[in-house]
GROMACS .gro file of C-alpha atoms in nm:
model
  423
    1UNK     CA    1   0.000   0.000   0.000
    2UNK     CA    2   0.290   0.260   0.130
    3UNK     CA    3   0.468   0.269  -0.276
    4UNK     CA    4   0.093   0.308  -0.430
    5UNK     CA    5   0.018   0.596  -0.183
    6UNK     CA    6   0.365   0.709  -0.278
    7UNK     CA    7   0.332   0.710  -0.638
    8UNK     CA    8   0.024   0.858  -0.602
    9UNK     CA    9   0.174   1.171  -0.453
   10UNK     CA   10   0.474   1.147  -0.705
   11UNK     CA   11   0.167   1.184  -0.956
   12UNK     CA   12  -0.002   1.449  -0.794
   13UNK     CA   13   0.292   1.710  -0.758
   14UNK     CA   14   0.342   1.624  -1.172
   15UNK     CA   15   0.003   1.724  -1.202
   16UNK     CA   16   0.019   2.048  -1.025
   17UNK     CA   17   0.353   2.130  -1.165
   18UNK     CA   18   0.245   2.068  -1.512
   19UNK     CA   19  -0.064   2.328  -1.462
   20UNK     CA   20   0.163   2.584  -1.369
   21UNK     CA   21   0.340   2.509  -1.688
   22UNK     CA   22   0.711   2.375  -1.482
   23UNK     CA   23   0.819   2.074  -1.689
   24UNK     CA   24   1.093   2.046  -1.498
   25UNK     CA   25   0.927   1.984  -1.216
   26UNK     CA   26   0.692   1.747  -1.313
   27UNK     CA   27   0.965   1.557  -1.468
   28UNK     CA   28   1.155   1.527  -1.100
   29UNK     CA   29   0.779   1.453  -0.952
   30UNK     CA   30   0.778   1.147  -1.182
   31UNK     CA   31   1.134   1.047  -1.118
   32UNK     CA   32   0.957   0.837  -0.866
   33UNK     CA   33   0.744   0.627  -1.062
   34UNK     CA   34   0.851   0.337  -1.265
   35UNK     CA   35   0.919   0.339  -1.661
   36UNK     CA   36   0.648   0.302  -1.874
   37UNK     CA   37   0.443   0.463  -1.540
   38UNK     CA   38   0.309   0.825  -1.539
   39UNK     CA   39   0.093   1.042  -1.661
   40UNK     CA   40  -0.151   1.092  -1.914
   41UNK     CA   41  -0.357   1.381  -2.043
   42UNK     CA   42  -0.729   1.384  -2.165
   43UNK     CA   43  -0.587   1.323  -2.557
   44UNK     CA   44  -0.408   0.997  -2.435
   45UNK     CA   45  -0.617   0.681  -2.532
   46UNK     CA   46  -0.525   0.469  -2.222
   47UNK     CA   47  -0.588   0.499  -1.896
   48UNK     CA   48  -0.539   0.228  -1.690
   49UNK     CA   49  -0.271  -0.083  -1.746
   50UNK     CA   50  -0.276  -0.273  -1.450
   51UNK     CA   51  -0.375  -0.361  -1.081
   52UNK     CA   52  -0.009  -0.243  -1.011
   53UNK     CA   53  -0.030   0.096  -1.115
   54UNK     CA   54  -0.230   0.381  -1.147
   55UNK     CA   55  -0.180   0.502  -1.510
   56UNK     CA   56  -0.019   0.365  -1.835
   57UNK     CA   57   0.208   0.611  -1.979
   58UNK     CA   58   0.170   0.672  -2.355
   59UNK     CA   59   0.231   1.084  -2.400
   60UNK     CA   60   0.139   1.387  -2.243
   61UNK     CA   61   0.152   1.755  -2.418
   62UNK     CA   62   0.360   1.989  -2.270
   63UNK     CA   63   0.324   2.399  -2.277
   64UNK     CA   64   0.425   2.604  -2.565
   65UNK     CA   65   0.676   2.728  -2.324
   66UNK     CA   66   0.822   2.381  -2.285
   67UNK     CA   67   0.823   2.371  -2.678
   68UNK     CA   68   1.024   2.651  -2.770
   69UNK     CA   69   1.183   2.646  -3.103
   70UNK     CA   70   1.451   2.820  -3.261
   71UNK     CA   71   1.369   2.965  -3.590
   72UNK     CA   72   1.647   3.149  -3.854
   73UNK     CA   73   1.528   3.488  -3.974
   74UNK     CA   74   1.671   3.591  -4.336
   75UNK     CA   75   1.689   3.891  -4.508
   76UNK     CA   76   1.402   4.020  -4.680
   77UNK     CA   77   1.425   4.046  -5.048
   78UNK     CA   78   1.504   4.385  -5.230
   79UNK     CA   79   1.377   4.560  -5.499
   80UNK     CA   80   1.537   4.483  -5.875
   81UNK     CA   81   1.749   4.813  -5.829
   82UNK     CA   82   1.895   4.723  -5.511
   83UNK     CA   83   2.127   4.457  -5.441
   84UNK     CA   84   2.282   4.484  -5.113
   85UNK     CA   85   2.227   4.666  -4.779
   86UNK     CA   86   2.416   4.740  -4.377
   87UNK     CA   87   2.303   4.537  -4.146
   88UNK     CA   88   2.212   4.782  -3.796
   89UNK     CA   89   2.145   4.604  -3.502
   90UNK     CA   90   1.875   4.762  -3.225
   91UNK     CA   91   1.895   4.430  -3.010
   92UNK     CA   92   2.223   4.205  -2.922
   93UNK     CA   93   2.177   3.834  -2.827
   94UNK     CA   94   1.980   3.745  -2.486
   95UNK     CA   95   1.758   4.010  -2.540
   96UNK     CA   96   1.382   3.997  -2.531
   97UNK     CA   97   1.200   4.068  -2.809
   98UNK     CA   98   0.783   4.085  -2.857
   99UNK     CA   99   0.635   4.023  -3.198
  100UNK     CA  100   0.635   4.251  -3.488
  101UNK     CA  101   0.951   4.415  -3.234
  102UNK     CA  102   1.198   4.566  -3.503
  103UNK     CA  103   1.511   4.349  -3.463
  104UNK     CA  104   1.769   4.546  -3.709
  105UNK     CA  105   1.715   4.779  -4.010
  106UNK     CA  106   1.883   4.732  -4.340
  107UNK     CA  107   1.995   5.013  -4.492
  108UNK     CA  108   2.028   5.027  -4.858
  109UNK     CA  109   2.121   5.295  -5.144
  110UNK     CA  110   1.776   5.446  -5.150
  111UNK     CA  111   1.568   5.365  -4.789
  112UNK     CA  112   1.619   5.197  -4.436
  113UNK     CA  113   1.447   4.855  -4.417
  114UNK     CA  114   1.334   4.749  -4.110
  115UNK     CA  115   1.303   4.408  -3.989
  116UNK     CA  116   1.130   4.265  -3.722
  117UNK     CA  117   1.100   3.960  -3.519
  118UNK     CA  118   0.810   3.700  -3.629
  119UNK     CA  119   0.722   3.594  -3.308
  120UNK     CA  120   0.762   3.679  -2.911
  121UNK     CA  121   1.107   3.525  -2.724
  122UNK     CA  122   1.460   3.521  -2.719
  123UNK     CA  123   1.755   3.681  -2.941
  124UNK     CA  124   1.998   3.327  -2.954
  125UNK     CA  125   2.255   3.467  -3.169
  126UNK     CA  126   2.341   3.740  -3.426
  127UNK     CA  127   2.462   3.574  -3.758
  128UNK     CA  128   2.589   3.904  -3.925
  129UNK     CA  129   2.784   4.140  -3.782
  130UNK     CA  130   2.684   4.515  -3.693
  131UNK     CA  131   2.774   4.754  -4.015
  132UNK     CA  132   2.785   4.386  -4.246
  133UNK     CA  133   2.665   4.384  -4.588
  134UNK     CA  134   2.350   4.139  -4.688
  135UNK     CA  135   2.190   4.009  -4.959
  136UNK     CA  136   1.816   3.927  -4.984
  137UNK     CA  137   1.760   3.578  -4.866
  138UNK     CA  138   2.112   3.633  -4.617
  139UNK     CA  139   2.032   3.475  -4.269
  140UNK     CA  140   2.079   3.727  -4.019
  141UNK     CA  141   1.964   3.612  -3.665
  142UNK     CA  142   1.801   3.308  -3.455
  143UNK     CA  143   1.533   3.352  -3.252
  144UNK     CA  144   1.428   3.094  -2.958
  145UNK     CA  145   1.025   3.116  -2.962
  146UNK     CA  146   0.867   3.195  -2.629
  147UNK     CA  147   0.493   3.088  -2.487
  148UNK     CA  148   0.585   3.234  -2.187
  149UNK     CA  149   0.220   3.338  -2.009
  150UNK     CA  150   0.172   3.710  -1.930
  151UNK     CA  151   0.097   3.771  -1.580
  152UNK     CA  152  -0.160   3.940  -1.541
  153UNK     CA  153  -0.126   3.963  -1.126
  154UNK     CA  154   0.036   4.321  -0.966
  155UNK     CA  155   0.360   4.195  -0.749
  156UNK     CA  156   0.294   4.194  -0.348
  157UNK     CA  157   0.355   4.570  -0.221
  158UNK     CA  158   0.592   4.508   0.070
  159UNK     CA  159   0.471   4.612   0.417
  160UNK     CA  160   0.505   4.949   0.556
  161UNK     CA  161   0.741   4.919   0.893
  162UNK     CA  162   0.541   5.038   1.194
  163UNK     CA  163   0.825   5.139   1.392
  164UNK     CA  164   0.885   5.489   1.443
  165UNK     CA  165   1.096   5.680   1.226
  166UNK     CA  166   1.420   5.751   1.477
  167UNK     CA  167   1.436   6.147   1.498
  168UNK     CA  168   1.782   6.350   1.591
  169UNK     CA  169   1.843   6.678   1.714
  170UNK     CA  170   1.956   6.965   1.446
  171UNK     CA  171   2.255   7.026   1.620
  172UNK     CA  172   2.378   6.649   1.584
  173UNK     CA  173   2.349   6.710   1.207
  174UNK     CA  174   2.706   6.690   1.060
  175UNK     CA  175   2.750   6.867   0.720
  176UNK     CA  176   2.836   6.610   0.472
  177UNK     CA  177   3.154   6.722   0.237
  178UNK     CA  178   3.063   6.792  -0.093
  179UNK     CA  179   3.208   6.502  -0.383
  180UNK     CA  180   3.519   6.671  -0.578
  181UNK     CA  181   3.418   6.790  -0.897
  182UNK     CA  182   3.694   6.660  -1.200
  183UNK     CA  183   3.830   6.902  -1.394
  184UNK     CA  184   3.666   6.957  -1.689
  185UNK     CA  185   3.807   7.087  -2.026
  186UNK     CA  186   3.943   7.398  -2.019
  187UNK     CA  187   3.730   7.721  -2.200
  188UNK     CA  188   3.948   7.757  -2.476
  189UNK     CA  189   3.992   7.392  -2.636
  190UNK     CA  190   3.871   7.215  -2.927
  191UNK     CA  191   3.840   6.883  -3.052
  192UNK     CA  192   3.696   6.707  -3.317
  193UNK     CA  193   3.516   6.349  -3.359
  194UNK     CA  194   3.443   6.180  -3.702
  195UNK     CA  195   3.130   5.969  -3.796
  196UNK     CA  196   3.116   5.723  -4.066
  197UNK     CA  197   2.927   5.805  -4.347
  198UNK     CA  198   2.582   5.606  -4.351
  199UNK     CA  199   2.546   5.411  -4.699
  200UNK     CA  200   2.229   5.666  -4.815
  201UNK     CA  201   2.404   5.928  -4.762
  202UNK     CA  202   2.755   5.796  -4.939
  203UNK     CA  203   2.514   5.743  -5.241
  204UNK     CA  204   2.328   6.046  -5.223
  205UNK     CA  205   2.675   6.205  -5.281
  206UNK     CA  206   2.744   5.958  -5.577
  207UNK     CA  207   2.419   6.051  -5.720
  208UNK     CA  208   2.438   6.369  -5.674
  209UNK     CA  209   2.776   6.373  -5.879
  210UNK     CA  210   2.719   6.153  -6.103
  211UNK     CA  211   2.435   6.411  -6.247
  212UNK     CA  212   2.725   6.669  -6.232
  213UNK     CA  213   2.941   6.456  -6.431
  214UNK     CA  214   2.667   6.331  -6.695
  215UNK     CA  215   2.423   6.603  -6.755
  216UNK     CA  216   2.487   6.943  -6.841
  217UNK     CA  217   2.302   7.143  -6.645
  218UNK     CA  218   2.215   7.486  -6.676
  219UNK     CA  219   1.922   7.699  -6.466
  220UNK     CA  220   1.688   7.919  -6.585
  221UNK     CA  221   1.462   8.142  -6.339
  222UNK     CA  222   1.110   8.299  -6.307
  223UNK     CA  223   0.937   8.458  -5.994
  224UNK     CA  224   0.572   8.404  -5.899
  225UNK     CA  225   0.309   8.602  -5.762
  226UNK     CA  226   0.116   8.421  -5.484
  227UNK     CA  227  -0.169   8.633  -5.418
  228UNK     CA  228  -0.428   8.453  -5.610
  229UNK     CA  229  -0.326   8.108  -5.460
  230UNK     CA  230  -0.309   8.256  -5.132
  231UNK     CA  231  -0.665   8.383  -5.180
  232UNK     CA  232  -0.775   8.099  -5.308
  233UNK     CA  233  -0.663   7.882  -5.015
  234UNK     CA  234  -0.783   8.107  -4.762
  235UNK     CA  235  -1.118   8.115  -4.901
  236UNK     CA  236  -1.199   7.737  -4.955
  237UNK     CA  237  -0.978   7.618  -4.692
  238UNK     CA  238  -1.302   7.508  -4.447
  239UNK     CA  239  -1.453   7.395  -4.704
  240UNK     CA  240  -1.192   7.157  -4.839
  241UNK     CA  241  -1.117   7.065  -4.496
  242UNK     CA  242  -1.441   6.973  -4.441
  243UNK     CA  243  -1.496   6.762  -4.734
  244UNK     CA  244  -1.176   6.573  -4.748
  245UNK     CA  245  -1.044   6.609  -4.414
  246UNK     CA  246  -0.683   6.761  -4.486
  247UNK     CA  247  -0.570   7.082  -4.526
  248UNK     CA  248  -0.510   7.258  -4.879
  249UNK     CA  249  -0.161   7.335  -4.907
  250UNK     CA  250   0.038   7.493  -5.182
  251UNK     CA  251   0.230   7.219  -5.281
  252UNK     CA  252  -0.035   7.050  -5.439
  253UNK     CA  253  -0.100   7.376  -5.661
  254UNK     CA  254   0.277   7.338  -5.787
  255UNK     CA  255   0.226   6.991  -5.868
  256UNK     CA  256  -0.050   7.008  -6.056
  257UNK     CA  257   0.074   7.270  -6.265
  258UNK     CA  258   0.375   7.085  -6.335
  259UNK     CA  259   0.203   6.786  -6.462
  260UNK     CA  260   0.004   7.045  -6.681
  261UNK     CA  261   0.348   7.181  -6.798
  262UNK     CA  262   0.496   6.890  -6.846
  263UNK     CA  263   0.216   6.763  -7.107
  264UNK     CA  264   0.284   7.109  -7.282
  265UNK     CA  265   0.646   7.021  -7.302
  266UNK     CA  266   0.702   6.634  -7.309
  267UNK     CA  267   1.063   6.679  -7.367
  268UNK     CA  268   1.093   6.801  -7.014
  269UNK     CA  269   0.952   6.440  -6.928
  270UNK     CA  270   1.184   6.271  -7.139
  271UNK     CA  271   1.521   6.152  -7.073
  272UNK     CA  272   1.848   6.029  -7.259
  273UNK     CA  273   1.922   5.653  -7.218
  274UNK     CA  274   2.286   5.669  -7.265
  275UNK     CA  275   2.292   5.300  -7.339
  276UNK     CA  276   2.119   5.291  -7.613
  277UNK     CA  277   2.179   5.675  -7.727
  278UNK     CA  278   1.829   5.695  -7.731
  279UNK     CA  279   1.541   5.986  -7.632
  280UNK     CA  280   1.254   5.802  -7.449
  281UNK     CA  281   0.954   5.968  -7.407
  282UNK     CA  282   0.669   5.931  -7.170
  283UNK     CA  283   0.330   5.972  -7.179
  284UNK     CA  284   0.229   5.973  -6.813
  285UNK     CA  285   0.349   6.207  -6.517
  286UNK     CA  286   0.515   6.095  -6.217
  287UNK     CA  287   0.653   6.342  -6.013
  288UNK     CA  288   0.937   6.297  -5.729
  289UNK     CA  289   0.874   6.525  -5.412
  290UNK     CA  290   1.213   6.567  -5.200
  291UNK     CA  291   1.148   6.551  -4.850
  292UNK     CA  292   1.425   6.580  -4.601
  293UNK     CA  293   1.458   6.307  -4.304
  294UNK     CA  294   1.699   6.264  -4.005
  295UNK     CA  295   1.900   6.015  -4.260
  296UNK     CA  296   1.935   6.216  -4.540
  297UNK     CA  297   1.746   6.324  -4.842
  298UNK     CA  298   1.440   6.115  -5.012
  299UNK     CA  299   1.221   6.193  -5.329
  300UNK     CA  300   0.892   5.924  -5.252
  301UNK     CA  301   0.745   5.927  -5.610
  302UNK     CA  302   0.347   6.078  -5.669
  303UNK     CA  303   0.257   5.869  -6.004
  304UNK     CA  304   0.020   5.934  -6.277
  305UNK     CA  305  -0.001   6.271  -6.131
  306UNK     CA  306  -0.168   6.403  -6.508
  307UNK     CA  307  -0.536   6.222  -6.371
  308UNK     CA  308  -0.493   6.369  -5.997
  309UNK     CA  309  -0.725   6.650  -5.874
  310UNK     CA  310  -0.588   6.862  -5.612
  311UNK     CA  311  -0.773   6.602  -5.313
  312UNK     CA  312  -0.598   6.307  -5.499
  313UNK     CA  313  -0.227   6.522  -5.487
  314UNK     CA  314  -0.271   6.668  -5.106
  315UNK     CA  315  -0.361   6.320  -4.974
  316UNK     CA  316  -0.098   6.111  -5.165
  317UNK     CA  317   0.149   6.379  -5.038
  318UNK     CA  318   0.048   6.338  -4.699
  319UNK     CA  319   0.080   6.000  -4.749
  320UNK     CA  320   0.388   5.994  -4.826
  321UNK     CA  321   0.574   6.221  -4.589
  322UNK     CA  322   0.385   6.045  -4.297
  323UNK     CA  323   0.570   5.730  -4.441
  324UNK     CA  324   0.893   5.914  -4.454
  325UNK     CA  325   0.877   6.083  -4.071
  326UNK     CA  326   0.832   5.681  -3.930
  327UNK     CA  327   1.119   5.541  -4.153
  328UNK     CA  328   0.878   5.313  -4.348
  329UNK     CA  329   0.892   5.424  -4.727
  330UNK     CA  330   0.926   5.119  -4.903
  331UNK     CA  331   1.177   5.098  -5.244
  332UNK     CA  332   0.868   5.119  -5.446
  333UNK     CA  333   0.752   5.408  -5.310
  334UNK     CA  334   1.120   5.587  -5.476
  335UNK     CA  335   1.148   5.416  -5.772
  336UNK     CA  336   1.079   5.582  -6.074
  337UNK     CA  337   0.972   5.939  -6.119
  338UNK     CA  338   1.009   6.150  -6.446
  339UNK     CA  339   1.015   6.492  -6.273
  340UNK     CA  340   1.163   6.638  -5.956
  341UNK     CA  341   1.016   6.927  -5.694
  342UNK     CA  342   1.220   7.072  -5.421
  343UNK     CA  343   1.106   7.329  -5.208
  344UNK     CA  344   1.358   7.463  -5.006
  345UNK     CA  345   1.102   7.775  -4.913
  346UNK     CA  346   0.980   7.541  -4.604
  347UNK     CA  347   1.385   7.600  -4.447
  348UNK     CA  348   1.327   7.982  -4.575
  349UNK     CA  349   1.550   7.937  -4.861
  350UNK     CA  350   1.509   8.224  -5.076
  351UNK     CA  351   1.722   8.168  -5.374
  352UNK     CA  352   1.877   7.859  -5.507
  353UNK     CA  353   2.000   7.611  -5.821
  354UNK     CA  354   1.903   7.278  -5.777
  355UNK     CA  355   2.082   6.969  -5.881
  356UNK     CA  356   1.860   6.717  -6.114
  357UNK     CA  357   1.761   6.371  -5.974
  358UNK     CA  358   1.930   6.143  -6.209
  359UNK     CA  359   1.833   5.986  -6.462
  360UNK     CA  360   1.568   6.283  -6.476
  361UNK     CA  361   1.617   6.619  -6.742
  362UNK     CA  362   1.486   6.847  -6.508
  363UNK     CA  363   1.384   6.966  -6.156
  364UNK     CA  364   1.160   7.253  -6.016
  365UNK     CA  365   1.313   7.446  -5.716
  366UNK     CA  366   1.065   7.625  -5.544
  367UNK     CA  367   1.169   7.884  -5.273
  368UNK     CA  368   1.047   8.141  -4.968
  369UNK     CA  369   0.704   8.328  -5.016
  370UNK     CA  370   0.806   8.706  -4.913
  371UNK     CA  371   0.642   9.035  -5.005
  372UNK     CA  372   0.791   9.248  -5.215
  373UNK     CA  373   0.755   9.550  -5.385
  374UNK     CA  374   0.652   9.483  -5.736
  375UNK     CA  375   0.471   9.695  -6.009
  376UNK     CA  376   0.125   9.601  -6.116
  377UNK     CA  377  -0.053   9.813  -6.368
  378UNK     CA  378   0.185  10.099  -6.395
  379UNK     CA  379   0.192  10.111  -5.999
  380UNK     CA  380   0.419   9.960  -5.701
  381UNK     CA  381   0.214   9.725  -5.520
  382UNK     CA  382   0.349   9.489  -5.246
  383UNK     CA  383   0.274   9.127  -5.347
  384UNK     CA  384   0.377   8.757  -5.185
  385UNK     CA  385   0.622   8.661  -5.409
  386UNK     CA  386   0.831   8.341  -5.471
  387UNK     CA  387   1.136   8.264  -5.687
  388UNK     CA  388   1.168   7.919  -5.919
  389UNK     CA  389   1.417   7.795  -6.068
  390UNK     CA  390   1.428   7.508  -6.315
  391UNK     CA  391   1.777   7.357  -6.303
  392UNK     CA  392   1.775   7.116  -6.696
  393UNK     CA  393   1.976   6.861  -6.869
  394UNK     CA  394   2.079   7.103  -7.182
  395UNK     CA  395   2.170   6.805  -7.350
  396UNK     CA  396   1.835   6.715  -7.431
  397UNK     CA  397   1.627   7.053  -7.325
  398UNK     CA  398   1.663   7.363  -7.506
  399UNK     CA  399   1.645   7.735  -7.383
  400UNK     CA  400   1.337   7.747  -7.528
  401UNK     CA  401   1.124   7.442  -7.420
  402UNK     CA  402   1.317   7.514  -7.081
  403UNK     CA  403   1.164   7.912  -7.052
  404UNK     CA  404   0.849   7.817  -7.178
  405UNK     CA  405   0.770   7.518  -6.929
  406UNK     CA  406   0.831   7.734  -6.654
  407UNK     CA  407   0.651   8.026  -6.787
  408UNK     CA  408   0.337   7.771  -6.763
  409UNK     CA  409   0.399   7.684  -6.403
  410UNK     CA  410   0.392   8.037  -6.342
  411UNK     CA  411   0.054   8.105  -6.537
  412UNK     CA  412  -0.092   7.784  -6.330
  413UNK     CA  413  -0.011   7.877  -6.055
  414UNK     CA  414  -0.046   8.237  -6.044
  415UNK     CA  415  -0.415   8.227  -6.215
  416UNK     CA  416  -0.553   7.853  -6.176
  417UNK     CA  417  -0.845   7.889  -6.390
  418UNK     CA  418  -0.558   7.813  -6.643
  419UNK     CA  419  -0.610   7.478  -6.545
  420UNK     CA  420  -0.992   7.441  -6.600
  421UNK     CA  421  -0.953   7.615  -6.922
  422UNK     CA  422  -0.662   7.412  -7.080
  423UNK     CA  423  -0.498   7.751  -7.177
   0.00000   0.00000   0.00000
C-alpha cells in the first residue's frame, strides 16, 4: 500500500507542476514512478494498465513554453534596383523581443528597411555582424520562440514598517563634504570626432555627382506672384477641410501645374538613355517630391499625377511624408519618377539652383514666399512673391522648351483657372 500511496503523490505534484506550466518539475515529480508509469492527459487513449499501477504512460503535451523552437530569420528580399544593404542592429543576443519588435534595419542605397521579429522570445545569436553587408535571402539572426504566459497579477507591495521613524536633534546634524568635482576641459579647447558616413548618404553624394558629371546642367529662373493662390486657399480652406479632411496646401498647386506643364512640353519628361543613345519619351506624369529626413534626403514618387485633382495630390502627399517621418517608405515608393520638386522655401531658402535627380532632365526648385515691392498696372504694389528655378539637362532641353515650361507653371499657378480652361 505505502509505494501506491507514494506514487500517487509522485503523480499528484506532476500534475500540479504541469498546470503551472514547470516541466521540470513534473519531470523530478515522476522520477519516482517506474518506466512506462506516469501520466496521461485527456488526448491519451489509455488509462489504466494494471492492478499495479495507477496510469499507463503513452504521451502527455507539454506547454508552448516547454516547446520553444529556434527559428532562422533571413533577409528580406530587395527591390530589382537594389542589391545589397548594412546590417544595424537595435537588439544584441539574450535580449527579449515581442512580436512585430523591429530586430535590425537594413539600410540600402535608396531607404532603411526594417526588420522585425516573427514571433515573441529570445535573441539566440546574431549571424551578421553590426555595419555587415546582406543580400536578400542572407540569414541574419536566430530567434528561440517563447509561450511564456503574461501575468496578469500586480507583485505583493511590501509592508510598511510600523516602527517609528528615529528622529535627531539639528545640532547632531554633521554637514556632509561635498564630492570633488573633475576638472573639466578647459574654456578655450577644441576637438573634433568623425562619424562614418551612412550608406544613403555615401550614395546620395554619388548621385548627386554623377548628375554633375553626366548632364549638363544649366538653370533658368522665373518669380511668382502668390496672391491669387493665397486667396484661393484662404477662401476654400473650411470647405476643403471639411470635405476631405486635410488641409489645402500649396504644394499641391505646384504639382499640378507641373504635370500640366509637363504635357505642354514632353521633352521636359523625357530623358536620354545613354545606353542605347536613345530619347525616351513618356506619356504619363510621375513626379518625385524631395522631402528631407533625419537620414538624409528622399524623393517618394506621386505617379500618374496628369489624372490627380488637387484632393488626390494633397492626400498622396500626406501619405507619403507620414511614411517618410516613421522610416517606413518602401523601395517602391522611390522608384521611378520623371520629374523632380524641391522646395527649399519650407527651411526659408530664398534663392537657389538645384541639382537634377538622375536619370531625370529636369527639376523645379521652389523657394520662400516674401512680399515684395513689385509693379502692377503701372503702380508699385506689395505682393507675396516666390522665386523658381528650373535647373535642366541642356543636352536634351533647349532654352526654349526650358523658358516656356516654366513660364506655364507660373501662369498655373499664379491664375488657376488656367487649369480648367486648358490655356
Amino acid at each position: 500500500m505505502l509505494p501506491l500511496l507514494s506514487r500517487s503523490r509522485c503523480l499528484s505534484r506532476a500534475l500540479n507542476a504541469l498546470r503551472q506550466g514547470n516541466c521540470t518539475l513534473a519531470r523530478c515529480s515522476l522520477s519516482g514512478v517506474p518506466r512506462g508509469q506516469g501520466l496521461a492527459c485527456a488526448n491519451s487513449r489509455k488509462f489504466v494498465a494494471n492492478n499495479s499501477s495507477i496510469f499507463a504512460v503513452r504521451y502527455f503535451r507539454t506547454t508552448a513554453a516547454c516547446r520553444n523552437d529556434v527559428v532562422t530569420v533571413n533577409t528580406p528580399a530587395f527591390a530589382e534596383s537594389v542589391t545589397e544593404g548594412d546590417v544595424r542592429w537595435e537588439k544584441a543576443v539574450g535580449d527579449t523581443v515581442t512580436e512585430d519588435e523591429v530586430v535590425c534595419e537594413i539600410e540600402t542605397d535608396k531607404t532603411s528597411v526594417q526588420v522585425p521579429a516573427p514571433a515573441a522570445g529570445v535573441i539566440e545569436a546574431l549571424l551578421v555582424p553590426d555595419g555587415g553587408k546582406v543580400e536578400g535571402g542572407t540569414p541574419l539572426f536566430k530567434l528561440r520562440k517563447t509561450g511564456a504566459p503574461i501575468p496578469t497579477a500586480m507583485p505583493p507591495v511590501p509592508p510598511v514598517s510600523t516602527q517609528p521613524i528615529e528622529s535627531k536633534p539639528v545640532s547632531s546634524v554633521k554637514p556632509t563634504a561635498a564630492p570633488a568635482v573633475e576638472p573639466g576641459p578647459s574654456k578655450g579647447a577644441r576637438s573634433e570626432h568623425r562619424v562614418k558616413m551612412n550608406r544613403m548618404r555615401q550614395r546620395i553624394a554619388q548621385r548627386l555627382k554623377e548628375a554633375q558629371n553626366t548632364c549638363a546642367m544649366l538653370t533658368t529662373f522665373n518669380e511668382i506672384d502668390m496672391s491669387n493662390i493665397q486667396e484661393m486657399r484662404a477662401r476654400h480652406r473650411d470647405s476643403f477641410l471639411k470635405k476631405h479632411n486635410m488641409k489645402l496646401g500649396f504644394m499641391s498647386a505646384f504639382v499640378k501645374a507641373t504635370a500640366f506643364a509637363l504635357q505642354d512640353q514632353p521633352v521636359v519628361n523625357a530623358v536620354i538613355d545613354d545606353t542605347t543613345k536613345e530619347i525616351v519619351y513618356r506619356d504619363y506624369v510621375d513626379i518625385s517630391v524631395a522631402v528631407a529626413t533625419p537620414r538624409g534626403l528622399v524623393v517618394p514618387v506621386i505617379r500618374n499625377v496628369e489624372t490627380m485633382n488637387f484632393a488626390d495630390i494633397e492626400r498622396t502627399i500626406n501619405e507619403l511624408g507620414e511614411k517618410a517621418r516613421k522610416n517606413e517608405l518602401a523601395i517602391e515608393d522611390m522608384d521611378g519618377g520623371t520629374f523632380t520638386i524641391s522646395n527649399g522655401g519650407v527651411f526659408g531658402s530664398l534663392f537657389g539652383t538645384p541639382i537634377i535627380n538622375p536619370p531625370q532632365s529636369a527639376i523645379l526648385g521652389m523657394h520662400a514666399i516674401v512680399d515684395r515691392p513689385v509693379a502692377v498696372g503701372g503702380k508699385v504694389e506689395v505682393r507675396p512673391m516666390m522665386f523658381v528655378a528650373l535647373t535642366y539637362d541642356h543636352r536634351l532641353i533647349d532654352g526654349r522648351e526650358a523658358v516656356t515650361f516654366l513660364r506655364k507653371i507660373k501662369a498655373a499657378v499664379e491664375d488657376p483657372r488656367v487649369l480648367l480652361l486648358d490655356l
